[in-house]
Amino acid sequence: MPTHTEQSAVTVLGLGPMGRALVSAFLAAGVRTTVWNRTPGRDKELVEQGAISAASAEEAVSASPLTVVCVVNYDASDAVLRRDAVTDALKGRTVANLSADTPDRARDTARWAQEHGVRYLDGAIMTPVATIGTPHGVFLHSGPADLYEEHRPVLDALGGTHTHLGEDTGRAAAYDVSLLDIFWTAMTGYMHALAIAKAEGISAQELAPFAAGIGAILPAIFEASAAEVDNGTYSGEDNPITSTASTMSHVIHTSESHGIDAGVMRAAEGLVRRVIDEDHGNDGATRIVELLGRR
Ligand code: NDP
């Protein structure tokens, strides 16, 4: 952890739960932190912790060489950054946009920044609020490497792991959406599993330890599947996709026997059936990646 002096300064725009957590972490690390939020009044506790409250976004960005943006999405960050007074105040300064959105929106914002003399880094936060300022936070960054290195001491004040993924500004968002794909399909699967379990008289807390067991086997499967996908092997030796189709159908039938919508699993089973219909029934589920990747 670098030593922060009074010369370290950052502005944070957006004081939702994540923005507030970022501000607290910067303050705890001794970084002079100026804050602004669209709806006034959200900075009260932060000011008590030592944050400087700005009356406007333009006043806020003028206070620091680096502005971290953490709002709901890029419609929101555009609404803040692309106002003339704010854009003018940002000329020659750096924005690190840690709001979540798509790779295309990140690249579009980088183009806008270049046209307006704003130095731009994009990023994504992969872990919940409680991890910020602890070793458990995970931050992804993309954009010019020299700009990232320049601001790294301040960004590192947020704690956790910071990874610069490359010069393509959209790369952090590309990792973010890929990882959110895993998270939200898994969480939707878990919610659906709890609904089936409940219909079968099993409480959520009774199932939870076994659900955690399923979670624990995933990392090794992720690694092995990634190697298969990169090598194009799609081996079904231990678990052919015909067997996957069978177990998926058990979920669908049990779900629908209780009148529970099985749409998510039906979508997954549909992909598996397409692989089997294409004569790849002896392959593993990784063959789905090849199917989906065809354009
Ligand atoms: P939200 O995603 O709900 O974002 C709230 C913030 O967005 C508030 O500051 C809000 O301002 C601002 N906002 C919304 N619309 C506008 C607008 N049109 N103009 C200006 N500001 C606007 O809460 P979080 O703080 O939790 O999330 C911020 C970002 O961090 C999101 O992109 C989220 O995906 C990401 N993130 C959050 C995590 C979490 O655990 N919370 C985890 C990882 C990433 P106002 O108060 O005025 O409404």
Short mmCIF file of C-alpha atoms and ligand atoms in Angstrom, two decimals:
data_model
loop_
_atom_site.label_atom_id
_atom_site.label_comp_id
_atom_site.label_asym_id
_atom_site.label_seq_id
_atom_site.Cartn_x
_atom_site.Cartn_y
_atom_site.Cartn_z
CA MET A 1 0.00 0.00 0.00
CA PRO A 2 1.57 3.32 -1.04
CA THR A 3 1.89 6.13 1.45
CA HIS A 4 -0.57 8.90 0.65
CA THR A 5 0.28 12.50 1.19
CA GLU A 6 -1.94 15.57 1.17
CA GLN A 7 -0.95 15.93 -2.51
CA SER A 8 -3.02 12.82 -3.40
CA ALA A 9 -6.42 14.06 -4.45
CA VAL A 10 -9.44 12.51 -6.08
CA THR A 11 -12.99 13.52 -6.95
CA VAL A 12 -15.82 11.01 -6.78
CA LEU A 13 -19.02 11.68 -8.77
CA GLY A 14 -21.93 9.46 -7.69
CA LEU A 15 -22.71 8.65 -4.09
CA GLY A 16 -24.85 5.53 -4.29
CA PRO A 17 -23.82 2.61 -2.06
CA MET A 18 -20.72 1.90 -4.19
CA GLY A 19 -19.69 5.53 -4.66
CA ARG A 20 -19.93 6.09 -0.90
CA ALA A 21 -17.80 2.99 -0.25
CA LEU A 22 -15.14 4.28 -2.66
CA VAL A 23 -15.09 7.64 -0.89
CA SER A 24 -14.73 6.03 2.55
CA ALA A 25 -11.82 3.91 1.28
CA PHE A 26 -10.06 6.93 -0.26
CA LEU A 27 -10.49 8.90 2.97
CA ALA A 28 -9.25 5.99 5.10
CA ALA A 29 -6.12 5.87 2.92
CA GLY A 30 -5.48 9.59 3.41
CA VAL A 31 -6.48 10.75 -0.08
CA ARG A 32 -8.05 14.23 -0.22
CA THR A 33 -11.51 13.46 -1.61
CA THR A 34 -14.02 15.85 -3.15
CA VAL A 35 -17.54 14.51 -3.70
CA TRP A 36 -20.67 15.35 -5.69
CA ASN A 37 -23.97 13.58 -6.29
CA ARG A 38 -26.94 14.49 -8.50
CA THR A 39 -29.31 14.37 -5.54
CA PRO A 40 -27.94 16.61 -2.82
CA GLY A 41 -27.59 15.51 0.80
CA ARG A 42 -26.09 12.05 0.18
CA ASP A 43 -22.64 13.25 1.28
CA LYS A 44 -23.46 14.16 4.88
CA GLU A 45 -21.72 11.19 6.56
CA LEU A 46 -18.82 11.39 4.11
CA VAL A 47 -18.23 15.05 4.96
CA GLU A 48 -18.16 14.02 8.64
CA GLN A 49 -15.42 11.54 7.65
CA GLY A 50 -13.42 14.34 5.97
CA ALA A 51 -14.74 14.52 2.39
CA ILE A 52 -15.06 17.92 0.71
CA SER A 53 -18.55 18.59 -0.62
CA ALA A 54 -18.72 20.35 -3.99
CA ALA A 55 -21.72 22.46 -4.96
CA SER A 56 -21.65 21.30 -8.60
CA ALA A 57 -20.09 18.58 -10.74
CA GLU A 58 -17.86 21.16 -12.46
CA GLU A 59 -16.62 22.45 -9.11
CA ALA A 60 -15.97 18.84 -8.03
CA VAL A 61 -13.91 17.85 -11.09
CA SER A 62 -11.89 21.06 -10.87
CA ALA A 63 -10.66 20.04 -7.41
CA SER A 64 -8.58 16.99 -8.45
CA PRO A 65 -6.42 15.67 -11.29
CA LEU A 66 -8.42 12.41 -11.20
CA THR A 67 -12.21 12.05 -11.17
CA VAL A 68 -13.71 8.64 -10.41
CA VAL A 69 -17.26 8.25 -11.73
CA CYS A 70 -19.53 5.68 -10.09
CA VAL A 71 -23.14 6.04 -11.21
CA VAL A 72 -25.74 3.51 -12.30
CA ASN A 73 -24.76 3.31 -16.02
CA TYR A 74 -23.39 5.34 -18.94
CA ASP A 75 -26.64 7.19 -19.61
CA ALA A 76 -26.10 8.57 -16.11
CA SER A 77 -22.36 9.23 -16.57
CA ASP A 78 -23.08 10.94 -19.93
CA ALA A 79 -25.68 13.12 -18.20
CA VAL A 80 -23.00 14.24 -15.75
CA LEU A 81 -19.84 14.40 -17.88
CA ARG A 82 -21.22 15.68 -21.20
CA ARG A 83 -22.58 18.95 -19.85
CA ASP A 84 -20.47 21.80 -21.30
CA ALA A 85 -19.40 23.21 -17.93
CA VAL A 86 -18.22 19.80 -16.72
CA THR A 87 -16.52 18.88 -20.01
CA ASP A 88 -14.66 22.23 -19.99
CA ALA A 89 -13.54 21.71 -16.39
CA LEU A 90 -12.30 18.21 -17.26
CA LYS A 91 -9.97 19.33 -20.10
CA GLY A 92 -6.48 17.95 -19.37
CA ARG A 93 -7.72 16.00 -16.35
CA THR A 94 -8.37 12.27 -16.03
CA VAL A 95 -11.68 10.44 -15.66
CA ALA A 96 -11.73 6.85 -14.41
CA ASN A 97 -15.27 5.64 -15.06
CA LEU A 98 -16.02 2.73 -12.71
CA SER A 99 -19.74 2.68 -13.56
CA ALA A 100 -20.97 -0.53 -15.19
CA ASP A 101 -22.16 -0.69 -18.81
CA THR A 102 -21.34 -2.35 -22.13
CA PRO A 103 -17.97 -2.44 -23.97
CA ASP A 104 -19.45 -0.29 -26.78
CA ARG A 105 -20.55 2.41 -24.36
CA ALA A 106 -17.07 2.43 -22.81
CA ARG A 107 -15.43 2.82 -26.23
CA ASP A 108 -17.90 5.54 -27.20
CA THR A 109 -17.06 7.43 -24.01
CA ALA A 110 -13.34 7.10 -24.76
CA ARG A 111 -13.95 8.62 -28.23
CA TRP A 112 -15.93 11.48 -26.69
CA ALA A 113 -13.15 12.05 -24.15
CA GLN A 114 -10.47 12.16 -26.85
CA GLU A 115 -12.48 14.67 -28.89
CA HIS A 116 -12.80 16.91 -25.84
CA GLY A 117 -9.26 16.72 -24.43
CA VAL A 118 -10.27 14.57 -21.48
CA ARG A 119 -7.88 11.79 -20.45
CA TYR A 120 -9.93 8.61 -20.03
CA LEU A 121 -9.69 5.28 -18.24
CA ASP A 122 -12.52 2.80 -18.00
CA GLY A 123 -13.06 0.22 -15.31
CA ALA A 124 -15.37 -2.17 -13.52
CA ILE A 125 -15.82 -3.20 -9.92
CA MET A 126 -16.38 -6.93 -9.58
CA THR A 127 -17.08 -7.27 -5.85
CA PRO A 128 -19.74 -5.95 -3.45
CA VAL A 129 -19.66 -2.76 -1.40
CA ALA A 130 -18.40 -4.51 1.76
CA THR A 131 -15.14 -5.50 0.00
CA ILE A 132 -14.13 -1.95 -0.91
CA GLY A 133 -11.14 -0.78 1.13
CA THR A 134 -10.33 -4.41 2.05
CA PRO A 135 -8.00 -6.95 0.39
CA HIS A 136 -11.09 -8.63 -1.13
CA GLY A 137 -12.06 -5.91 -3.61
CA VAL A 138 -11.54 -6.69 -7.30
CA PHE A 139 -11.13 -3.82 -9.79
CA LEU A 140 -10.61 -4.13 -13.53
CA HIS A 141 -9.17 -1.27 -15.60
CA SER A 142 -8.63 -0.59 -19.30
CA GLY A 143 -7.35 2.26 -21.44
CA PRO A 144 -3.93 3.86 -21.96
CA ALA A 145 -1.34 1.98 -19.85
CA ASP A 146 0.71 5.10 -19.05
CA LEU A 147 -2.40 6.91 -17.80
CA TYR A 148 -3.27 3.95 -15.61
CA GLU A 149 0.26 3.85 -14.19
CA GLU A 150 0.10 7.59 -13.49
CA HIS A 151 -3.06 7.27 -11.40
CA ARG A 152 -2.38 3.84 -9.96
CA PRO A 153 -1.17 5.08 -6.56
CA VAL A 154 -4.54 6.76 -5.95
CA LEU A 155 -6.58 3.86 -7.38
CA ASP A 156 -4.61 1.42 -5.23
CA ALA A 157 -5.87 3.32 -2.17
CA LEU A 158 -9.17 1.50 -2.74
CA GLY A 159 -7.45 -1.70 -1.60
CA GLY A 160 -7.98 -5.12 -3.17
CA THR A 161 -6.67 -6.32 -6.52
CA HIS A 162 -6.36 -3.99 -9.51
CA THR A 163 -5.76 -5.44 -12.96
CA HIS A 164 -5.05 -3.40 -16.08
CA LEU A 165 -6.46 -5.46 -18.95
CA GLY A 166 -5.10 -3.56 -21.92
CA GLU A 167 -5.34 -0.45 -24.06
CA ASP A 168 -8.74 -1.28 -25.59
CA THR A 169 -11.02 0.88 -23.45
CA GLY A 170 -13.89 -1.60 -23.76
CA ARG A 171 -11.94 -4.51 -22.29
CA ALA A 172 -12.85 -3.97 -18.62
CA ALA A 173 -16.54 -3.79 -19.56
CA ALA A 174 -16.13 -6.91 -21.73
CA TYR A 175 -14.79 -8.82 -18.71
CA ASP A 176 -17.54 -7.29 -16.57
CA VAL A 177 -20.44 -8.39 -18.81
CA SER A 178 -18.92 -11.86 -19.27
CA LEU A 179 -18.57 -12.27 -15.51
CA LEU A 180 -22.02 -10.81 -14.84
CA ASP A 181 -23.37 -13.41 -17.29
CA ILE A 182 -22.04 -16.13 -14.99
CA PHE A 183 -23.24 -14.38 -11.86
CA TRP A 184 -26.80 -13.61 -12.90
CA THR A 185 -27.54 -16.88 -14.67
CA ALA A 186 -26.17 -18.71 -11.61
CA MET A 187 -28.18 -16.54 -9.22
CA THR A 188 -31.34 -17.03 -11.31
CA GLY A 189 -30.65 -20.77 -11.22
CA TYR A 190 -30.29 -20.58 -7.45
CA MET A 191 -33.56 -18.66 -7.05
CA HIS A 192 -35.29 -21.24 -9.26
CA ALA A 193 -33.74 -24.09 -7.25
CA LEU A 194 -35.06 -22.56 -4.03
CA ALA A 195 -38.55 -22.37 -5.56
CA ILE A 196 -38.44 -26.09 -6.52
CA ALA A 197 -37.03 -27.02 -3.12
CA LYS A 198 -39.77 -25.06 -1.36
CA ALA A 199 -42.44 -26.79 -3.46
CA GLU A 200 -40.88 -30.10 -2.33
CA GLY A 201 -40.99 -29.06 1.34
CA ILE A 202 -37.27 -28.20 1.63
CA SER A 203 -36.49 -24.83 3.19
CA ALA A 204 -33.94 -22.51 1.61
CA GLN A 205 -31.68 -22.88 4.64
CA GLU A 206 -31.85 -26.67 4.45
CA LEU A 207 -30.72 -26.57 0.82
CA ALA A 208 -28.12 -23.81 1.24
CA PRO A 209 -25.18 -25.96 2.51
CA PHE A 210 -25.64 -28.35 -0.41
CA ALA A 211 -25.92 -25.40 -2.81
CA ALA A 212 -22.60 -24.16 -1.43
CA GLY A 213 -21.18 -27.59 -2.23
CA ILE A 214 -22.24 -27.14 -5.86
CA GLY A 215 -20.54 -23.74 -5.84
CA ALA A 216 -17.34 -25.30 -4.51
CA ILE A 217 -17.00 -27.73 -7.43
CA LEU A 218 -17.31 -24.97 -10.03
CA PRO A 219 -13.79 -23.41 -9.98
CA ALA A 220 -12.09 -26.63 -11.14
CA ILE A 221 -14.80 -27.14 -13.78
CA PHE A 222 -14.34 -23.54 -14.98
CA GLU A 223 -10.58 -24.06 -15.43
CA ALA A 224 -10.95 -27.41 -17.22
CA SER A 225 -13.75 -26.09 -19.47
CA ALA A 226 -11.72 -22.99 -20.39
CA ALA A 227 -8.83 -25.17 -21.54
CA GLU A 228 -11.22 -27.29 -23.65
CA VAL A 229 -12.81 -24.23 -25.24
CA ASP A 230 -9.44 -22.64 -26.09
CA ASN A 231 -8.18 -25.97 -27.47
CA GLY A 232 -11.45 -26.76 -29.28
CA THR A 233 -11.60 -30.27 -27.80
CA TYR A 234 -15.11 -30.25 -26.15
CA SER A 235 -14.53 -33.66 -24.60
CA GLY A 236 -17.57 -35.46 -23.25
CA GLU A 237 -15.65 -38.45 -21.96
CA ASP A 238 -16.67 -38.01 -18.30
CA ASN A 239 -20.03 -36.37 -18.93
CA PRO A 240 -21.52 -36.52 -22.45
CA ILE A 241 -24.05 -33.84 -23.31
CA THR A 242 -26.77 -36.48 -23.76
CA SER A 243 -26.48 -37.09 -20.00
CA THR A 244 -26.66 -33.31 -19.39
CA ALA A 245 -29.91 -33.19 -21.41
CA SER A 246 -31.37 -35.95 -19.26
CA THR A 247 -30.59 -34.23 -15.94
CA MET A 248 -31.90 -30.90 -17.27
CA SER A 249 -35.19 -32.57 -18.20
CA HIS A 250 -35.56 -33.79 -14.58
CA VAL A 251 -35.38 -30.19 -13.42
CA ILE A 252 -37.91 -29.07 -16.04
CA HIS A 253 -40.42 -31.84 -15.27
CA THR A 254 -40.23 -31.39 -11.49
CA SER A 255 -40.52 -27.64 -11.86
CA GLU A 256 -43.53 -27.79 -14.17
CA SER A 257 -45.23 -30.49 -12.07
CA HIS A 258 -45.40 -27.83 -9.35
CA GLY A 259 -46.57 -25.15 -11.81
CA ILE A 260 -43.20 -23.38 -11.55
CA ASP A 261 -41.97 -21.61 -14.70
CA ALA A 262 -39.03 -23.61 -16.09
CA GLY A 263 -38.19 -21.08 -18.82
CA VAL A 264 -34.55 -20.57 -17.81
CA MET A 265 -33.77 -24.29 -17.77
CA ARG A 266 -35.79 -24.79 -20.98
CA ALA A 267 -33.54 -22.23 -22.66
CA ALA A 268 -30.43 -24.08 -21.43
CA GLU A 269 -31.88 -27.44 -22.50
CA GLY A 270 -32.67 -25.97 -25.93
CA LEU A 271 -28.97 -25.25 -26.48
CA VAL A 272 -28.02 -28.76 -25.38
CA ARG A 273 -30.63 -30.29 -27.76
CA ARG A 274 -29.22 -28.28 -30.67
CA VAL A 275 -25.76 -29.69 -29.97
CA ILE A 276 -27.18 -33.23 -29.87
CA ASP A 277 -29.22 -32.64 -33.07
CA GLU A 278 -25.96 -31.65 -34.79
CA ASP A 279 -24.54 -35.08 -33.98
CA HIS A 280 -22.31 -33.93 -31.14
CA GLY A 281 -24.08 -35.96 -28.42
CA ASN A 282 -20.81 -37.53 -27.29
CA ASP A 283 -19.23 -34.13 -26.69
CA GLY A 284 -19.31 -32.24 -23.42
CA ALA A 285 -21.37 -29.14 -22.56
CA THR A 286 -18.45 -26.94 -23.66
CA ARG A 287 -19.60 -27.61 -27.27
CA ILE A 288 -22.32 -25.00 -26.53
CA VAL A 289 -19.63 -22.28 -26.72
CA GLU A 290 -18.78 -23.34 -30.29
CA LEU A 291 -22.52 -23.41 -31.18
CA LEU A 292 -23.12 -19.92 -29.78
CA GLY A 293 -19.97 -18.52 -31.37
CA ARG A 294 -21.14 -19.22 -34.95
CA ARG A 295 -22.30 -16.12 -36.77
P1 NDP B 1 -26.67 2.47 -8.36
O1 NDP B 1 -26.27 1.55 -9.46
O2 NDP B 1 -28.09 2.47 -7.97
O3 NDP B 1 -26.23 3.98 -8.75
C1 NDP B 1 -26.63 5.04 -7.95
C2 NDP B 1 -25.92 6.30 -8.36
O4 NDP B 1 -26.21 6.63 -9.74
C3 NDP B 1 -26.39 7.48 -7.51
O5 NDP B 1 -25.30 8.31 -7.26
C4 NDP B 1 -27.38 8.14 -8.46
O6 NDP B 1 -27.61 9.50 -8.17
C5 NDP B 1 -26.64 8.01 -9.76
N1 NDP B 1 -27.48 8.28 -10.92
C6 NDP B 1 -28.46 7.53 -11.44
N2 NDP B 1 -28.99 8.12 -12.51
C7 NDP B 1 -28.32 9.30 -12.69
C8 NDP B 1 -28.39 10.34 -13.65
N3 NDP B 1 -29.26 10.31 -14.68
N4 NDP B 1 -27.55 11.38 -13.53
C9 NDP B 1 -26.64 11.41 -12.50
N5 NDP B 1 -26.52 10.45 -11.56
C10 NDP B 1 -27.35 9.39 -11.67
O7 NDP B 1 -25.86 2.20 -7.03
P2 NDP B 1 -24.34 1.76 -6.69
O8 NDP B 1 -23.68 2.93 -6.07
O9 NDP B 1 -24.42 0.52 -5.90
O10 NDP B 1 -23.64 1.38 -8.07
C11 NDP B 1 -22.84 2.30 -8.81
C12 NDP B 1 -22.15 1.50 -9.91
O11 NDP B 1 -21.31 0.51 -9.29
C13 NDP B 1 -23.11 0.76 -10.83
O12 NDP B 1 -22.67 0.84 -12.17
C14 NDP B 1 -23.05 -0.67 -10.32
O13 NDP B 1 -23.33 -1.64 -11.32
C15 NDP B 1 -21.59 -0.75 -9.86
N6 NDP B 1 -21.36 -1.82 -8.88
C16 NDP B 1 -22.09 -1.84 -7.72
C17 NDP B 1 -21.90 -2.88 -6.82
C18 NDP B 1 -22.67 -2.94 -5.53
O14 NDP B 1 -22.46 -3.90 -4.77
N7 NDP B 1 -23.51 -1.97 -5.21
C19 NDP B 1 -20.94 -3.97 -7.09
C20 NDP B 1 -20.17 -3.79 -8.29
C21 NDP B 1 -20.41 -2.76 -9.16
P3 NDP B 1 -28.89 9.92 -7.27
O15 NDP B 1 -28.49 9.66 -5.85
O16 NDP B 1 -29.08 11.34 -7.62
O17 NDP B 1 -30.04 9.05 -7.70
#
